[in-house]
Structures are given as structure tokens and as C-alpha cells.
Amino acid sequence: MAWWFRRRSEPDEELAKLTVAAQLGDDVAMGDLAVGLHVKGDRDGALHWWGRAWAAGNVVAGFNLGMLHAVAGDANRAQVIWEKTAALGDPDAMLGLVKQALERGDAAGVERWAPAIVAQDEAFPITALGVAFWDCGDLERAMQVLLRAEELGDGYAMEYRAQILGVWGRHEEADALRARAARAERML
């Protein structure tokens, strides 16, 4: 789940600087401070600063705030926050909503957000969506979505598609795709 919380952790000196900037109203600093506090195990501090950053209009903080609630087992609160964040175009919030919908068997929820993820030009959420479909046993849909990420040059999507082709016994195609994946750009 490491992809859920965006932004790297900060050393203590940076956290002190972020605290000052956050207290002065910098919504990006608020979000970054929340990540640093979360990494240090301060859930309440992270909740406070992500909440303030989200209230100030920081979309990334909204996604992270929703994820904090999801990890804590409050799927309803996560969904409410992610709905607002996804409506602002955040593909990771959309992905969180799709994953929740898949877990609940909510086809309408999947159909609401999955096409919006695929329509964007960010390979990582598209690849993650393909993996989510695969994890739920929908290999046909996984292949379609992973193909879209592959069109964006994502070598990992190619590798996942090759694995599915292998499951289907299409080993020659899988090997050719793995060779292409080895030359493709890797998404970080």
C-alpha cells in the first residue's frame, strides 16, 4: 500500500520548517507535514494537518486523508472524501473508489470511476486499476486496462499482461511482450 500515501518522509529539521509554513497557512506544507507525521506514527497529527490542507483545497491531501481513514477501517469516511477528491480529477482517489466498489461488488461504482481513470494519461493509476481487476478475477477487463497503460509506455503493464497471457497458456505472446517490457520505460 505504499503508493497510497504520496510524498516522501522528511527529516526532523524539515518537519520543523514545514510546521512553521503550515501554521502560516501553506496548504502544501500542511500536506507534507501530515506525511512526515504519519511516517513517524503520529496518526492524530497527520489527520489534523491533512484535514486542514484538504479544507484549504489541497487535492493530494484529500486523497491522503481518505486513505488514512480507509486504512483505519472507516471506509465510509474515506469514500466521502475520495468522492470529492475524484470529482476534482484525482485519479488515485478514483482508484480508491474503484477498489472499494470492487470489494463491495458495486458494479455501478466501478463503472462510474474506472473509465475516468483509463481516460487520463497517467500510466500508474491505469496499471493499478488493471491489477485491481486482475485481483478480483476479471482477467478480460484487466487485459483491456493494462493495454491502455501499455500504450502510455508502462513496462510494468506489459509485464502484467504477459503474466495473464501465460495464465491463458499463450506463452509465445507472453515471451514477446516480456521482451518489449524489458525495453520499455518503467514507471516509478
mmCIF file of C-alpha atoms in Angstrom:
data_model
loop_
_atom_site.group_PDB
_atom_site.id
_atom_site.type_symbol
_atom_site.label_atom_id
_atom_site.label_comp_id
_atom_site.label_asym_id
_atom_site.label_seq_id
_atom_site.Cartn_x
_atom_site.Cartn_y
_atom_site.Cartn_z
ATOM 1 C CA MET A 1 0.000 0.000 0.000
ATOM 2 C CA ALA A 2 2.978 2.325 -0.166
ATOM 3 C CA TRP A 3 1.585 4.115 -3.221
ATOM 4 C CA TRP A 4 -1.377 5.359 -1.242
ATOM 5 C CA PHE A 5 0.466 7.974 0.748
ATOM 6 C CA ARG A 6 2.083 10.404 -1.628
ATOM 7 C CA ARG A 7 5.251 12.308 -0.816
ATOM 8 C CA ARG A 8 8.450 11.183 0.813
ATOM 9 C CA SER A 9 9.126 11.468 4.533
ATOM 10 C CA GLU A 10 11.066 14.462 5.823
ATOM 11 C CA PRO A 11 13.906 14.697 8.388
ATOM 12 C CA ASP A 12 13.166 16.441 11.709
ATOM 13 C CA GLU A 13 14.662 19.767 10.564
ATOM 14 C CA GLU A 14 12.384 19.750 7.560
ATOM 15 C CA LEU A 15 9.399 18.891 9.741
ATOM 16 C CA ALA A 16 10.151 21.951 11.875
ATOM 17 C CA LYS A 17 10.240 24.153 8.755
ATOM 18 C CA LEU A 18 7.068 22.552 7.452
ATOM 19 C CA THR A 19 5.343 23.173 10.784
ATOM 20 C CA VAL A 20 6.102 26.893 10.585
ATOM 21 C CA ALA A 21 4.915 27.122 6.976
ATOM 22 C CA ALA A 22 1.804 25.063 7.753
ATOM 23 C CA GLN A 23 0.925 27.266 10.696
ATOM 24 C CA LEU A 24 1.215 30.253 8.351
ATOM 25 C CA GLY A 25 -1.398 28.677 6.058
ATOM 26 C CA ASP A 26 0.672 26.985 3.318
ATOM 27 C CA ASP A 27 -1.570 24.085 2.238
ATOM 28 C CA VAL A 28 1.284 22.212 0.509
ATOM 29 C CA ALA A 29 3.377 22.443 3.694
ATOM 30 C CA MET A 30 0.347 21.202 5.657
ATOM 31 C CA GLY A 31 0.103 18.138 3.436
ATOM 32 C CA ASP A 32 3.834 17.474 3.555
ATOM 33 C CA LEU A 33 3.855 17.876 7.328
ATOM 34 C CA ALA A 34 0.999 15.384 7.580
ATOM 35 C CA VAL A 35 3.002 12.834 5.578
ATOM 36 C CA GLY A 36 6.023 13.341 7.831
ATOM 37 C CA LEU A 37 3.910 12.925 10.940
ATOM 38 C CA HIS A 38 2.225 9.845 9.518
ATOM 39 C CA VAL A 39 5.585 8.250 8.762
ATOM 40 C CA LYS A 40 6.651 8.956 12.345
ATOM 41 C CA GLY A 41 3.494 7.218 13.619
ATOM 42 C CA ASP A 42 1.604 10.357 14.683
ATOM 43 C CA ARG A 43 -1.822 9.490 13.243
ATOM 44 C CA ASP A 44 -3.608 12.300 15.071
ATOM 45 C CA GLY A 45 -1.128 14.894 13.845
ATOM 46 C CA ALA A 46 -1.363 13.562 10.304
ATOM 47 C CA LEU A 47 -5.153 13.585 10.472
ATOM 48 C CA HIS A 48 -5.126 17.188 11.717
ATOM 49 C CA TRP A 49 -2.800 18.528 9.013
ATOM 50 C CA TRP A 50 -4.281 16.547 6.127
ATOM 51 C CA GLY A 51 -7.688 17.768 7.244
ATOM 52 C CA ARG A 52 -6.525 21.380 7.273
ATOM 53 C CA ALA A 53 -4.734 21.018 3.939
ATOM 54 C CA TRP A 54 -7.807 19.399 2.384
ATOM 55 C CA ALA A 55 -10.018 22.176 3.747
ATOM 56 C CA ALA A 56 -7.604 24.662 2.151
ATOM 57 C CA GLY A 57 -8.049 22.999 -1.252
ATOM 58 C CA ASN A 58 -5.054 20.638 -1.440
ATOM 59 C CA VAL A 59 -6.317 17.723 -3.555
ATOM 60 C CA VAL A 60 -3.360 15.455 -2.758
ATOM 61 C CA ALA A 61 -4.074 15.974 0.942
ATOM 62 C CA GLY A 62 -7.684 14.988 0.298
ATOM 63 C CA PHE A 63 -6.568 11.731 -1.236
ATOM 64 C CA ASN A 64 -4.179 11.033 1.662
ATOM 65 C CA LEU A 65 -6.819 11.955 4.239
ATOM 66 C CA GLY A 66 -9.208 9.494 2.639
ATOM 67 C CA MET A 67 -6.508 6.836 2.643
ATOM 68 C CA LEU A 68 -5.808 7.411 6.340
ATOM 69 C CA HIS A 69 -9.475 6.767 7.063
ATOM 70 C CA ALA A 70 -9.536 3.715 4.790
ATOM 71 C CA VAL A 71 -6.507 2.194 6.498
ATOM 72 C CA ALA A 72 -8.128 2.876 9.876
ATOM 73 C CA GLY A 73 -11.197 0.919 8.752
ATOM 74 C CA ASP A 74 -13.533 3.863 8.149
ATOM 75 C CA ALA A 75 -14.454 3.104 4.541
ATOM 76 C CA ASN A 76 -17.472 5.401 4.605
ATOM 77 C CA ARG A 77 -15.479 8.477 5.582
ATOM 78 C CA ALA A 78 -12.793 7.556 3.052
ATOM 79 C CA GLN A 79 -15.435 7.257 0.353
ATOM 80 C CA VAL A 80 -16.932 10.671 1.125
ATOM 81 C CA ILE A 81 -13.531 12.351 0.928
ATOM 82 C CA TRP A 82 -12.454 10.401 -2.154
ATOM 83 C CA GLU A 83 -15.720 11.243 -3.944
ATOM 84 C CA LYS A 84 -14.960 14.942 -3.530
ATOM 85 C CA THR A 85 -11.305 14.458 -4.484
ATOM 86 C CA ALA A 86 -12.162 12.298 -7.505
ATOM 87 C CA ALA A 87 -14.655 14.916 -8.674
ATOM 88 C CA LEU A 88 -11.667 17.286 -8.848
ATOM 89 C CA GLY A 89 -9.935 14.843 -11.213
ATOM 90 C CA ASP A 90 -7.611 12.947 -8.876
ATOM 91 C CA PRO A 91 -7.004 9.505 -10.442
ATOM 92 C CA ASP A 92 -5.707 7.973 -7.200
ATOM 93 C CA ALA A 93 -8.930 8.891 -5.396
ATOM 94 C CA MET A 94 -10.838 7.386 -8.311
ATOM 95 C CA LEU A 95 -8.771 4.227 -7.935
ATOM 96 C CA GLY A 96 -9.535 4.093 -4.210
ATOM 97 C CA LEU A 97 -13.236 4.321 -5.033
ATOM 98 C CA VAL A 98 -12.990 1.595 -7.671
ATOM 99 C CA LYS A 99 -11.179 -0.696 -5.249
ATOM 100 C CA GLN A 100 -13.851 -0.094 -2.616
ATOM 101 C CA ALA A 101 -16.567 -0.767 -5.206
ATOM 102 C CA LEU A 102 -14.864 -3.989 -6.312
ATOM 103 C CA GLU A 103 -14.663 -5.163 -2.704
ATOM 104 C CA ARG A 104 -18.399 -4.476 -2.242
ATOM 105 C CA GLY A 105 -19.440 -5.923 -5.582
ATOM 106 C CA ASP A 106 -20.754 -2.475 -6.574
ATOM 107 C CA ALA A 107 -20.720 -2.551 -10.390
ATOM 108 C CA ALA A 108 -22.142 0.985 -10.639
ATOM 109 C CA GLY A 109 -19.297 2.352 -8.511
ATOM 110 C CA VAL A 110 -16.758 0.601 -10.703
ATOM 111 C CA GLU A 111 -18.391 1.915 -13.886
ATOM 112 C CA ARG A 112 -18.534 5.443 -12.517
ATOM 113 C CA TRP A 113 -14.779 5.808 -11.957
ATOM 114 C CA ALA A 114 -12.886 3.155 -13.948
ATOM 115 C CA PRO A 115 -13.479 4.809 -17.345
ATOM 116 C CA ALA A 116 -12.308 8.168 -15.948
ATOM 117 C CA ILE A 117 -9.044 6.572 -14.790
ATOM 118 C CA VAL A 118 -8.458 4.924 -18.156
ATOM 119 C CA ALA A 119 -9.220 8.176 -19.997
ATOM 120 C CA GLN A 120 -6.372 10.004 -18.262
ATOM 121 C CA ASP A 121 -2.757 9.968 -19.364
ATOM 122 C CA GLU A 122 -1.226 8.747 -16.100
ATOM 123 C CA ALA A 123 0.033 5.198 -16.518
ATOM 124 C CA PHE A 124 0.428 4.337 -12.834
ATOM 125 C CA PRO A 125 -3.253 4.565 -11.808
ATOM 126 C CA ILE A 126 -4.265 2.817 -15.025
ATOM 127 C CA THR A 127 -1.855 -0.042 -14.348
ATOM 128 C CA ALA A 128 -3.049 -0.220 -10.727
ATOM 129 C CA LEU A 129 -6.634 -0.376 -11.991
ATOM 130 C CA GLY A 130 -5.707 -3.289 -14.255
ATOM 131 C CA VAL A 131 -4.139 -5.091 -11.295
ATOM 132 C CA ALA A 132 -7.280 -4.421 -9.225
ATOM 133 C CA PHE A 133 -9.406 -6.082 -11.912
ATOM 134 C CA TRP A 134 -6.951 -8.982 -12.031
ATOM 135 C CA ASP A 135 -7.066 -9.338 -8.239
ATOM 136 C CA CYS A 136 -10.858 -9.621 -8.482
ATOM 137 C CA GLY A 137 -10.610 -12.307 -11.157
ATOM 138 C CA ASP A 138 -11.706 -10.172 -14.118
ATOM 139 C CA LEU A 139 -8.801 -11.015 -16.425
ATOM 140 C CA GLU A 140 -10.524 -9.769 -19.586
ATOM 141 C CA ARG A 141 -11.049 -6.304 -18.140
ATOM 142 C CA ALA A 142 -7.570 -6.347 -16.616
ATOM 143 C CA MET A 143 -6.104 -7.006 -20.065
ATOM 144 C CA GLN A 144 -8.066 -4.121 -21.619
ATOM 145 C CA VAL A 145 -6.978 -1.669 -18.933
ATOM 146 C CA LEU A 146 -3.363 -2.834 -18.915
ATOM 147 C CA LEU A 147 -3.257 -2.424 -22.681
ATOM 148 C CA ARG A 148 -4.144 1.262 -22.196
ATOM 149 C CA ALA A 149 -1.256 1.674 -19.717
ATOM 150 C CA GLU A 150 0.970 -0.169 -22.163
ATOM 151 C CA GLU A 151 0.040 2.396 -24.831
ATOM 152 C CA LEU A 152 1.448 5.018 -22.448
ATOM 153 C CA GLY A 153 4.734 3.106 -22.359
ATOM 154 C CA ASP A 154 4.408 1.420 -18.971
ATOM 155 C CA GLY A 155 6.688 -1.615 -18.896
ATOM 156 C CA TYR A 156 5.026 -2.906 -15.741
ATOM 157 C CA ALA A 157 1.665 -3.039 -17.522
ATOM 158 C CA MET A 158 3.344 -5.092 -20.240
ATOM 159 C CA GLU A 159 4.749 -7.488 -17.652
ATOM 160 C CA TYR A 160 1.332 -7.902 -16.004
ATOM 161 C CA ARG A 161 -0.283 -8.555 -19.376
ATOM 162 C CA ALA A 162 2.429 -11.106 -20.133
ATOM 163 C CA GLN A 163 1.643 -12.880 -16.867
ATOM 164 C CA ILE A 164 -2.036 -13.076 -17.778
ATOM 165 C CA LEU A 165 -1.163 -14.360 -21.257
ATOM 166 C CA GLY A 166 0.938 -17.032 -19.519
ATOM 167 C CA VAL A 167 -2.026 -17.990 -17.329
ATOM 168 C CA TRP A 168 -4.045 -18.403 -20.512
ATOM 169 C CA GLY A 169 -1.321 -20.627 -21.994
ATOM 170 C CA ARG A 170 -0.323 -18.087 -24.660
ATOM 171 C CA HIS A 171 3.369 -18.396 -23.820
ATOM 172 C CA GLU A 172 4.811 -17.223 -27.122
ATOM 173 C CA GLU A 173 2.852 -13.959 -26.936
ATOM 174 C CA ALA A 174 3.811 -13.606 -23.275
ATOM 175 C CA ASP A 175 7.510 -14.016 -24.061
ATOM 176 C CA ALA A 176 7.342 -11.417 -26.840
ATOM 177 C CA LEU A 177 5.573 -8.990 -24.522
ATOM 178 C CA ARG A 178 8.149 -9.568 -21.774
ATOM 179 C CA ALA A 179 10.886 -8.714 -24.272
ATOM 180 C CA ARG A 180 9.087 -5.460 -25.130
ATOM 181 C CA ALA A 181 8.627 -4.739 -21.413
ATOM 182 C CA ALA A 182 12.362 -5.104 -20.857
ATOM 183 C CA ARG A 183 12.928 -2.233 -23.286
ATOM 184 C CA ALA A 184 10.003 -0.080 -22.096
ATOM 185 C CA GLU A 185 10.094 2.742 -19.603
ATOM 186 C CA ARG A 186 9.495 1.674 -16.026
ATOM 187 C CA MET A 187 7.069 3.766 -14.030
ATOM 188 C CA LEU A 188 8.290 4.687 -10.543
#
